[in-house]
Amino acid sequence: MRLVEMLTAVLTKVLLNKEKKDYIEAEKEIEIAAKTIVGLDLKMLKILDIENLVLLMKSTDLYAGRFIVSAELLNEYGEIFKLTEKENESIDIHQKALRLYIEAILTKEIPDPEKYYPKINELISNLSSTDFSDEMNIKIIDYYEFSLQYSKAEDKIFDLLETQNPEIKSKAISFYKKLITRSDEELLKGNLNREEVEAGLEEILNLKY
């Protein structure tokens, strides 16, 4: 809660600076907050790949909270780069923010995780034209499943099956087998019905790779 309170104060300052189009000051606020609140040097972050960033943050205590705070700061950091027309830096930072949001949600330790779903969904949508690693794609499927967005998970799975990656096929089989155990009501909340789930599983099992 203390981390969140500190984050809220910082984001308020960042928003004010963005409204004034003082992007340099907004960037400074984010960089200082990252060091102060979660001990993260955002300038060093640019040379870390996503997987090493996740491992680094998991090596500390209370990493669920650190994930979510870092994700929020990185999301704003990426926005500053976007507003200042540094598109490549924006994409890289937003990919890292997305991964940290998802890692935080999947810990199941974040209160009211649904309040972050709109931001996560927006990031996925905005980054849809970029290349995600297999690990990131699997995390996105896990997030869709966790957030009961079953039809989106299914769409993602079938897009990825075109790569003929056995890991994706295995993930798809596991996904459908879990959905079969869900109630009809829960499936409908995720915009799928039982017939679609059974048909999806059968189609995956019949793939010849």
Coordinates of N, CA and C in Angstrom, one line a residue:
M1 N 0.8 -1.2 0.0 CA 0.0 0.0 0.0 C 0.9 1.3 0.0
R2 N 2.0 1.2 0.7 CA 2.9 2.4 0.8 C 3.5 2.6 -0.6
L3 N 3.8 1.5 -1.3 CA 4.4 1.7 -2.7 C 3.4 2.4 -3.6
V4 N 2.1 1.9 -3.4 CA 1.0 2.5 -4.3 C 0.8 3.9 -4.0
E5 N 0.8 4.3 -2.7 CA 0.6 5.7 -2.3 C 1.7 6.6 -2.9
M6 N 3.0 6.1 -2.8 CA 4.1 6.9 -3.3 C 3.9 7.0 -4.9
L7 N 3.5 5.9 -5.5 CA 3.3 5.9 -6.9 C 2.3 6.9 -7.4
T8 N 1.2 6.9 -6.6 CA 0.1 7.8 -7.0 C 0.5 9.3 -6.9
A9 N 1.3 9.6 -5.9 CA 1.8 11.0 -5.8 C 2.7 11.3 -7.0
V10 N 3.6 10.4 -7.4 CA 4.4 10.6 -8.6 C 3.7 10.8 -9.9
L11 N 2.7 9.9 -10.1 CA 1.9 9.9 -11.3 C 1.1 11.2 -11.5
T12 N 0.7 11.8 -10.3 CA 0.0 13.0 -10.3 C 0.9 14.1 -10.9
K13 N 2.2 14.1 -10.4 CA 3.1 15.1 -10.9 C 3.5 14.9 -12.3
V14 N 3.6 13.7 -12.7 CA 3.9 13.4 -14.2 C 2.7 13.9 -15.0
L15 N 1.5 13.6 -14.6 CA 0.3 14.1 -15.4 C 0.3 15.6 -15.6
L16 N 0.6 16.3 -14.5 CA 0.7 17.8 -14.5 C 1.7 18.3 -15.5
N17 N 2.9 17.6 -15.5 CA 4.0 18.0 -16.4 C 3.6 17.7 -17.9
K18 N 2.9 16.6 -18.1 CA 2.5 16.2 -19.4 C 1.5 17.2 -19.9
E19 N 0.6 17.7 -19.1 CA -0.4 18.7 -19.5 C 0.2 20.0 -19.9
K20 N 1.4 20.3 -19.2 CA 2.1 21.5 -19.5 C 3.1 21.3 -20.7
K21 N 3.1 20.0 -21.2 CA 4.1 19.6 -22.2 C 5.5 19.8 -21.8
D22 N 5.7 19.7 -20.5 CA 7.1 19.7 -20.0 C 7.6 18.3 -19.8
Y23 N 7.9 17.7 -21.0 CA 8.2 16.2 -21.0 C 9.6 15.9 -20.3
I24 N 10.5 16.9 -20.4 CA 11.8 16.6 -19.7 C 11.6 16.5 -18.2
E25 N 10.8 17.4 -17.6 CA 10.5 17.3 -16.2 C 9.7 16.0 -15.8
A26 N 8.8 15.7 -16.7 CA 8.0 14.4 -16.5 C 8.9 13.2 -16.5
E27 N 9.8 13.2 -17.4 CA 10.8 12.1 -17.5 C 11.7 12.0 -16.3
K28 N 12.1 13.2 -15.8 CA 12.9 13.2 -14.6 C 12.2 12.7 -13.4
E29 N 10.9 13.1 -13.2 CA 10.1 12.6 -12.1 C 10.0 11.1 -12.1
I30 N 9.8 10.5 -13.3 CA 9.7 9.0 -13.4 C 11.0 8.4 -13.1
E31 N 12.1 8.9 -13.6 CA 13.4 8.3 -13.3 C 13.7 8.3 -11.8
I32 N 13.5 9.5 -11.2 CA 13.7 9.6 -9.7 C 12.9 8.7 -8.9
A33 N 11.6 8.6 -9.3 CA 10.6 7.7 -8.6 C 11.0 6.3 -8.7
A34 N 11.5 5.9 -9.9 CA 11.9 4.5 -10.1 C 13.0 4.1 -9.2
K35 N 14.0 5.0 -9.0 CA 15.1 4.7 -8.1 C 14.7 4.7 -6.7
T36 N 13.8 5.7 -6.3 CA 13.4 5.9 -4.9 C 12.5 4.8 -4.5
I37 N 11.5 4.4 -5.3 CA 10.4 3.5 -4.9 C 10.8 2.1 -5.1
V38 N 11.4 1.7 -6.2 CA 11.7 0.3 -6.5 C 13.1 0.0 -6.8
G39 N 14.0 1.0 -6.7 CA 15.4 0.8 -6.9 C 15.8 0.4 -8.3
L40 N 15.0 1.0 -9.3 CA 15.2 0.6 -10.7 C 15.8 1.8 -11.4
D41 N 17.0 1.6 -12.0 CA 17.6 2.6 -12.9 C 17.0 2.5 -14.3
L42 N 16.1 3.4 -14.7 CA 15.5 3.3 -16.0 C 16.4 3.5 -17.1
K43 N 17.5 4.2 -16.9 CA 18.5 4.3 -18.0 C 19.2 3.0 -18.2
M44 N 19.5 2.3 -17.2 CA 20.1 0.9 -17.3 C 19.1 -0.1 -17.9
L45 N 17.9 0.2 -17.6 CA 16.8 -0.7 -18.1 C 16.8 -0.9 -19.6
K46 N 17.3 0.1 -20.3 CA 17.3 0.1 -21.8 C 18.2 -1.0 -22.3
I47 N 19.2 -1.4 -21.6 CA 20.1 -2.4 -22.1 C 19.8 -3.8 -21.5
L48 N 18.8 -3.9 -20.7 CA 18.3 -5.2 -20.2 C 17.2 -5.8 -21.1
D49 N 17.3 -7.1 -21.4 CA 16.1 -7.6 -22.1 C 15.0 -8.0 -21.1
I50 N 13.9 -8.3 -21.6 CA 12.7 -8.5 -20.8 C 12.9 -9.6 -19.8
E51 N 13.5 -10.7 -20.3 CA 13.6 -11.9 -19.4 C 14.5 -11.6 -18.3
N52 N 15.7 -10.9 -18.5 CA 16.6 -10.6 -17.5 C 16.0 -9.6 -16.5
L53 N 15.2 -8.7 -17.0 CA 14.5 -7.7 -16.1 C 13.6 -8.5 -15.1
V54 N 12.8 -9.4 -15.7 CA 11.9 -10.2 -14.8 C 12.7 -10.9 -13.7
L55 N 13.8 -11.6 -14.2 CA 14.6 -12.4 -13.2 C 15.2 -11.4 -12.1
L56 N 15.6 -10.3 -12.5 CA 16.2 -9.3 -11.6 C 15.2 -8.9 -10.6
M57 N 14.0 -8.6 -11.0 CA 12.9 -8.2 -10.1 C 12.4 -9.3 -9.2
K58 N 12.5 -10.5 -9.7 CA 12.0 -11.7 -8.9 C 13.0 -12.0 -7.8
S59 N 14.2 -11.5 -7.9 CA 15.2 -11.8 -6.9 C 15.1 -10.9 -5.6
T60 N 14.1 -10.1 -5.6 CA 13.9 -9.2 -4.4 C 12.6 -9.6 -3.7
D61 N 12.4 -9.1 -2.5 CA 11.2 -9.3 -1.7 C 10.1 -8.5 -2.3
L62 N 8.9 -8.9 -2.0 CA 7.7 -8.1 -2.4 C 7.7 -7.8 -3.9
Y63 N 8.1 -8.8 -4.7 CA 8.2 -8.5 -6.1 C 6.9 -8.3 -6.8
A64 N 5.8 -8.8 -6.3 CA 4.5 -8.5 -6.9 C 4.2 -7.0 -6.9
G65 N 4.4 -6.4 -5.8 CA 4.3 -4.9 -5.7 C 5.3 -4.2 -6.5
R66 N 6.5 -4.7 -6.6 CA 7.5 -4.0 -7.4 C 7.2 -4.1 -8.9
F67 N 6.6 -5.3 -9.2 CA 6.2 -5.5 -10.6 C 5.2 -4.4 -11.0
I68 N 4.2 -4.3 -10.2 CA 3.0 -3.4 -10.6 C 3.5 -2.0 -10.6
V69 N 4.2 -1.6 -9.6 CA 4.7 -0.2 -9.6 C 5.7 0.1 -10.7
S70 N 6.6 -0.8 -11.0 CA 7.5 -0.6 -12.1 C 6.8 -0.6 -13.4
A71 N 5.7 -1.4 -13.6 CA 4.9 -1.4 -14.8 C 4.3 -0.1 -15.0
E72 N 3.7 0.5 -13.9 CA 3.0 1.8 -14.0 C 4.0 2.9 -14.4
L73 N 5.2 2.8 -13.8 CA 6.2 3.9 -14.1 C 6.7 3.7 -15.6
L74 N 6.9 2.4 -16.0 CA 7.4 2.2 -17.3 C 6.4 2.6 -18.4
N75 N 5.1 2.3 -18.1 CA 4.0 2.7 -19.0 C 4.1 4.2 -19.3
E76 N 4.2 5.0 -18.2 CA 4.3 6.4 -18.3 C 5.6 6.8 -19.0
Y77 N 6.7 6.2 -18.7 CA 8.0 6.4 -19.4 C 7.9 6.2 -20.9
G78 N 7.2 5.1 -21.3 CA 7.0 4.9 -22.7 C 6.2 5.9 -23.3
E79 N 5.2 6.4 -22.6 CA 4.3 7.5 -23.1 C 5.1 8.7 -23.4
I80 N 6.0 9.1 -22.5 CA 6.9 10.3 -22.7 C 7.7 10.1 -24.0
F81 N 8.3 8.9 -24.2 CA 9.0 8.7 -25.4 C 8.1 8.8 -26.6
K82 N 6.9 8.3 -26.5 CA 6.0 8.4 -27.7 C 5.6 9.8 -28.0
L83 N 5.4 10.6 -27.0 CA 5.0 12.0 -27.1 C 6.2 12.9 -27.7
T84 N 7.4 12.4 -27.4 CA 8.6 13.1 -27.9 C 9.1 12.5 -29.2
E85 N 8.3 11.6 -29.8 CA 8.6 11.0 -31.1 C 9.8 10.1 -31.1
K86 N 10.0 9.4 -30.0 CA 11.1 8.4 -29.9 C 10.4 7.0 -30.0
E87 N 9.9 6.7 -31.2 CA 9.0 5.5 -31.3 C 9.7 4.2 -30.9
N88 N 11.0 4.0 -31.3 CA 11.6 2.7 -31.0 C 11.8 2.6 -29.5
E89 N 12.2 3.6 -28.8 CA 12.3 3.6 -27.4 C 11.0 3.3 -26.7
S90 N 10.0 3.9 -27.2 CA 8.6 3.8 -26.7 C 8.1 2.3 -26.8
I91 N 8.4 1.7 -27.9 CA 8.0 0.3 -28.1 C 8.7 -0.6 -27.2
D92 N 10.0 -0.4 -27.0 CA 10.8 -1.3 -26.1 C 10.3 -1.1 -24.7
I93 N 10.1 0.1 -24.2 CA 9.7 0.4 -22.9 C 8.3 -0.2 -22.6
H94 N 7.4 0.0 -23.6 CA 6.0 -0.5 -23.4 C 5.9 -2.0 -23.4
Q95 N 6.8 -2.6 -24.2 CA 6.9 -4.1 -24.1 C 7.3 -4.6 -22.7
K96 N 8.2 -3.9 -22.1 CA 8.7 -4.2 -20.8 C 7.6 -3.9 -19.7
A97 N 6.9 -2.8 -19.9 CA 5.8 -2.5 -19.0 C 4.7 -3.6 -19.1
L98 N 4.4 -4.0 -20.3 CA 3.4 -5.0 -20.5 C 3.7 -6.3 -19.8
R99 N 5.0 -6.7 -19.9 CA 5.4 -8.0 -19.3 C 5.3 -7.9 -17.8
L100 N 5.7 -6.7 -17.2 CA 5.7 -6.6 -15.8 C 4.2 -6.5 -15.3
Y101 N 3.3 -5.8 -16.0 CA 1.9 -5.9 -15.6 C 1.4 -7.3 -15.5
I102 N 1.7 -8.1 -16.6 CA 1.2 -9.5 -16.6 C 1.9 -10.3 -15.5
E103 N 3.2 -10.1 -15.3 CA 3.8 -10.9 -14.2 C 3.2 -10.5 -12.9
A104 N 2.9 -9.3 -12.7 CA 2.2 -8.8 -11.4 C 0.9 -9.5 -11.2
I105 N 0.1 -9.5 -12.3 CA -1.3 -10.1 -12.2 C -1.2 -11.5 -12.0
L106 N -0.3 -12.2 -12.6 CA -0.2 -13.7 -12.5 C 0.3 -14.2 -11.1
T107 N 0.9 -13.3 -10.3 CA 1.3 -13.6 -8.9 C 0.0 -13.9 -8.1
K108 N -1.1 -13.4 -8.5 CA -2.4 -13.5 -7.8 C -2.3 -12.8 -6.4
E109 N -1.4 -11.8 -6.3 CA -1.2 -11.1 -5.0 C -1.6 -9.6 -5.1
I110 N -2.0 -9.2 -6.3 CA -2.4 -7.8 -6.5 C -3.9 -7.6 -6.2
P111 N -4.2 -6.7 -5.3 CA -5.6 -6.4 -5.0 C -6.3 -5.8 -6.2
D112 N -7.5 -6.2 -6.4 CA -8.3 -5.6 -7.5 C -7.6 -5.6 -8.8
P113 N -7.1 -6.8 -9.3 CA -6.3 -6.8 -10.5 C -7.0 -6.3 -11.7
E114 N -8.4 -6.4 -11.7 CA -9.2 -6.0 -12.9 C -9.0 -4.6 -13.2
K115 N -8.6 -3.7 -12.3 CA -8.4 -2.3 -12.6 C -7.3 -2.1 -13.5
Y116 N -6.4 -3.1 -13.7 CA -5.2 -3.0 -14.6 C -5.5 -3.6 -15.9
Y117 N -6.6 -4.3 -16.1 CA -6.9 -4.9 -17.4 C -7.0 -4.0 -18.5
P118 N -7.7 -2.8 -18.4 CA -7.8 -1.9 -19.5 C -6.4 -1.4 -20.0
K119 N -5.5 -1.2 -19.1 CA -4.1 -0.8 -19.5 C -3.4 -1.9 -20.2
I120 N -3.5 -3.1 -19.7 CA -2.9 -4.3 -20.3 C -3.4 -4.5 -21.7
N121 N -4.8 -4.5 -21.8 CA -5.4 -4.7 -23.1 C -5.0 -3.7 -24.1
E122 N -4.9 -2.4 -23.6 CA -4.5 -1.3 -24.5 C -3.1 -1.5 -25.0
L123 N -2.2 -1.9 -24.1 CA -0.8 -2.2 -24.5 C -0.7 -3.3 -25.5
I124 N -1.4 -4.4 -25.2 CA -1.4 -5.5 -26.2 C -1.8 -5.1 -27.6
S125 N -2.9 -4.3 -27.6 CA -3.5 -3.8 -28.8 C -2.5 -2.8 -29.5
N126 N -1.9 -1.9 -28.8 CA -1.0 -1.0 -29.4 C 0.3 -1.6 -29.9
L127 N 0.7 -2.7 -29.3 CA 2.0 -3.4 -29.6 C 1.7 -4.6 -30.6
S128 N 0.5 -4.7 -31.1 CA 0.1 -5.9 -31.9 C 1.0 -6.0 -33.2
S129 N 1.5 -4.9 -33.7 CA 2.3 -5.0 -34.9 C 3.7 -5.3 -34.6
T130 N 4.1 -5.4 -33.4 CA 5.5 -5.7 -33.0 C 5.7 -7.2 -32.8
D131 N 6.9 -7.7 -32.8 CA 7.2 -9.1 -32.6 C 7.4 -9.4 -31.1
F132 N 6.6 -10.3 -30.6 CA 6.7 -10.8 -29.2 C 7.5 -12.1 -29.2
S133 N 8.3 -12.3 -28.2 CA 9.0 -13.6 -28.0 C 7.9 -14.6 -27.7
D134 N 8.3 -15.9 -27.9 CA 7.4 -17.0 -27.5 C 7.0 -16.9 -26.1
E135 N 8.0 -16.6 -25.2 CA 7.7 -16.5 -23.8 C 6.6 -15.4 -23.5
M136 N 6.8 -14.3 -24.2 CA 5.8 -13.2 -24.0 C 4.4 -13.6 -24.5
N137 N 4.4 -14.3 -25.7 CA 3.1 -14.7 -26.2 C 2.4 -15.7 -25.3
I138 N 3.1 -16.6 -24.7 CA 2.5 -17.5 -23.7 C 2.0 -16.8 -22.5
K139 N 2.8 -15.8 -22.0 CA 2.3 -15.0 -20.9 C 1.0 -14.2 -21.2
I140 N 0.9 -13.7 -22.4 CA -0.3 -13.1 -22.8 C -1.5 -14.0 -22.8
I141 N -1.3 -15.2 -23.3 CA -2.4 -16.3 -23.2 C -2.7 -16.5 -21.7
D142 N -1.7 -16.7 -20.9 CA -2.0 -16.9 -19.4 C -2.8 -15.7 -18.9
Y143 N -2.4 -14.5 -19.3 CA -3.2 -13.3 -18.8 C -4.6 -13.3 -19.2
Y144 N -4.8 -13.6 -20.5 CA -6.2 -13.7 -21.0 C -7.0 -14.8 -20.3
E145 N -6.4 -15.9 -20.0 CA -7.1 -16.9 -19.3 C -7.4 -16.5 -17.8
F146 N -6.4 -15.9 -17.2 CA -6.6 -15.4 -15.8 C -7.7 -14.4 -15.7
S147 N -7.8 -13.5 -16.7 CA -8.8 -12.4 -16.7 C -10.1 -12.8 -17.3
L148 N -10.3 -14.1 -17.6 CA -11.5 -14.6 -18.2 C -11.8 -14.1 -19.5
Q149 N -10.8 -13.7 -20.3 CA -11.0 -13.3 -21.7 C -10.6 -14.5 -22.6
Y150 N -11.5 -15.5 -22.5 CA -11.2 -16.8 -23.1 C -11.1 -16.7 -24.6
S151 N -12.1 -15.9 -25.2 CA -12.1 -15.8 -26.7 C -10.9 -15.1 -27.2
K152 N -10.3 -14.2 -26.4 CA -9.1 -13.5 -26.9 C -7.9 -14.5 -26.8
A153 N -7.9 -15.3 -25.7 CA -6.9 -16.3 -25.6 C -6.9 -17.2 -26.8
E154 N -8.1 -17.7 -27.2 CA -8.3 -18.6 -28.3 C -7.8 -17.9 -29.6
D155 N -8.2 -16.7 -29.8 CA -7.7 -16.0 -31.0 C -6.2 -15.9 -31.1
K156 N -5.6 -15.6 -29.9 CA -4.1 -15.5 -29.8 C -3.5 -16.9 -30.1
I157 N -4.1 -17.9 -29.6 CA -3.5 -19.3 -29.8 C -3.6 -19.6 -31.3
F158 N -4.7 -19.4 -32.0 CA -4.8 -19.8 -33.4 C -3.9 -18.9 -34.3
D159 N -3.6 -17.7 -33.9 CA -2.6 -16.9 -34.6 C -1.3 -17.5 -34.5
L160 N -0.9 -17.9 -33.3 CA 0.4 -18.5 -33.0 C 0.6 -19.9 -33.6
L161 N -0.4 -20.6 -33.7 CA -0.3 -22.0 -34.2 C 0.2 -22.0 -35.7
E162 N 0.1 -20.9 -36.4 CA 0.6 -20.8 -37.7 C 2.1 -20.9 -37.8
T163 N 2.8 -20.6 -36.6 CA 4.2 -20.8 -36.5 C 4.7 -22.2 -36.4
Q164 N 3.7 -23.1 -36.2 CA 4.0 -24.6 -36.0 C 5.0 -24.8 -34.9
N165 N 4.9 -24.0 -33.8 CA 5.8 -24.2 -32.6 C 5.1 -25.2 -31.7
P166 N 5.8 -26.3 -31.4 CA 5.3 -27.4 -30.5 C 4.9 -26.9 -29.1
E167 N 5.7 -25.8 -28.7 CA 5.4 -25.3 -27.3 C 4.0 -24.6 -27.3
I168 N 3.7 -23.9 -28.4 CA 2.4 -23.3 -28.5 C 1.3 -24.3 -28.6
K169 N 1.5 -25.4 -29.3 CA 0.5 -26.4 -29.4 C 0.3 -27.1 -28.0
S170 N 1.3 -27.3 -27.3 CA 1.2 -27.9 -25.9 C 0.4 -26.9 -25.0
K171 N 0.7 -25.6 -25.1 CA 0.0 -24.6 -24.3 C -1.4 -24.6 -24.7
A172 N -1.7 -24.7 -26.0 CA -3.1 -24.7 -26.5 C -3.9 -25.9 -25.9
I173 N -3.3 -27.1 -25.9 CA -4.0 -28.3 -25.4 C -4.3 -28.1 -23.9
S174 N -3.3 -27.6 -23.2 CA -3.5 -27.3 -21.8 C -4.6 -26.3 -21.5
F175 N -4.6 -25.3 -22.3 CA -5.7 -24.2 -22.2 C -7.1 -24.8 -22.4
Y176 N -7.3 -25.6 -23.4 CA -8.6 -26.1 -23.7 C -9.0 -27.2 -22.7
K177 N -8.1 -28.0 -22.2 CA -8.4 -29.0 -21.2 C -8.8 -28.3 -19.9
K178 N -8.2 -27.2 -19.6 CA -8.7 -26.5 -18.4 C -10.1 -25.9 -18.6
L179 N -10.3 -25.4 -19.8 CA -11.6 -24.8 -20.1 C -12.8 -25.8 -20.0
I180 N -12.5 -27.0 -20.4 CA -13.5 -28.1 -20.3 C -14.0 -28.3 -18.9
T181 N -13.2 -28.0 -17.9 CA -13.6 -28.2 -16.5 C -14.4 -27.0 -16.0
R182 N -14.4 -25.9 -16.8 CA -15.2 -24.7 -16.3 C -16.7 -24.9 -16.5
S183 N -17.5 -24.2 -15.8 CA -18.9 -24.2 -15.9 C -19.3 -23.5 -17.2
D184 N -20.5 -23.9 -17.7 CA -21.0 -23.2 -18.9 C -21.1 -21.7 -18.7
E185 N -21.5 -21.3 -17.5 CA -21.7 -19.9 -17.1 C -20.3 -19.1 -17.2
E186 N -19.3 -19.8 -16.7 CA -18.0 -19.1 -16.7 C -17.5 -19.0 -18.1
L187 N -17.7 -20.1 -18.9 CA -17.3 -20.0 -20.3 C -17.9 -18.9 -21.1
L188 N -19.2 -18.7 -20.8 CA -20.0 -17.6 -21.5 C -19.4 -16.3 -21.1
K189 N -19.0 -16.1 -19.9 CA -18.4 -14.8 -19.4 C -17.2 -14.5 -20.3
G190 N -16.5 -15.6 -20.7 CA -15.3 -15.4 -21.5 C -15.5 -15.4 -23.0
N191 N -16.8 -15.3 -23.4 CA -17.3 -15.3 -24.8 C -17.0 -16.6 -25.5
L192 N -17.1 -17.7 -24.8 CA -17.0 -19.0 -25.5 C -18.1 -19.9 -25.0
N193 N -18.5 -20.9 -25.7 CA -19.4 -21.9 -25.2 C -18.7 -23.2 -25.3
R194 N -19.4 -24.2 -24.6 CA -18.7 -25.5 -24.5 C -18.5 -26.2 -25.9
E195 N -19.4 -26.0 -26.8 CA -19.2 -26.6 -28.1 C -17.9 -26.0 -28.8
E196 N -17.7 -24.7 -28.6 CA -16.5 -24.1 -29.2 C -15.3 -24.6 -28.6
V197 N -15.3 -24.8 -27.3 CA -14.1 -25.3 -26.5 C -13.8 -26.7 -27.0
E198 N -14.8 -27.6 -27.1 CA -14.6 -29.0 -27.5 C -14.1 -29.0 -28.9
A199 N -14.6 -28.2 -29.8 CA -14.2 -28.1 -31.2 C -12.8 -27.6 -31.3
G200 N -12.4 -26.6 -30.5 CA -11.1 -26.1 -30.5 C -10.1 -27.1 -30.1
L201 N -10.4 -27.9 -29.0 CA -9.5 -28.9 -28.5 C -9.3 -30.0 -29.6
E202 N -10.4 -30.4 -30.2 CA -10.3 -31.4 -31.2 C -9.4 -31.0 -32.4
E203 N -9.6 -29.7 -32.8 CA -8.8 -29.2 -33.9 C -7.3 -29.2 -33.5
I204 N -7.0 -28.8 -32.3 CA -5.6 -28.7 -31.9 C -5.0 -30.2 -31.9
L205 N -5.7 -31.1 -31.3 CA -5.2 -32.5 -31.2 C -5.0 -33.1 -32.6
N206 N -5.7 -32.6 -33.6 CA -5.5 -33.2 -34.9 C -4.4 -32.6 -35.7
L207 N -3.8 -31.5 -35.2 CA -2.6 -30.9 -35.9 C -1.5 -31.9 -36.0
K208 N -0.9 -31.9 -37.2 CA 0.2 -33.0 -37.5 C 1.6 -32.4 -37.2
Y209 N 1.8 -31.8 -36.1 CA 3.2 -31.4 -35.8 C 3.3 -31.4 -34.2

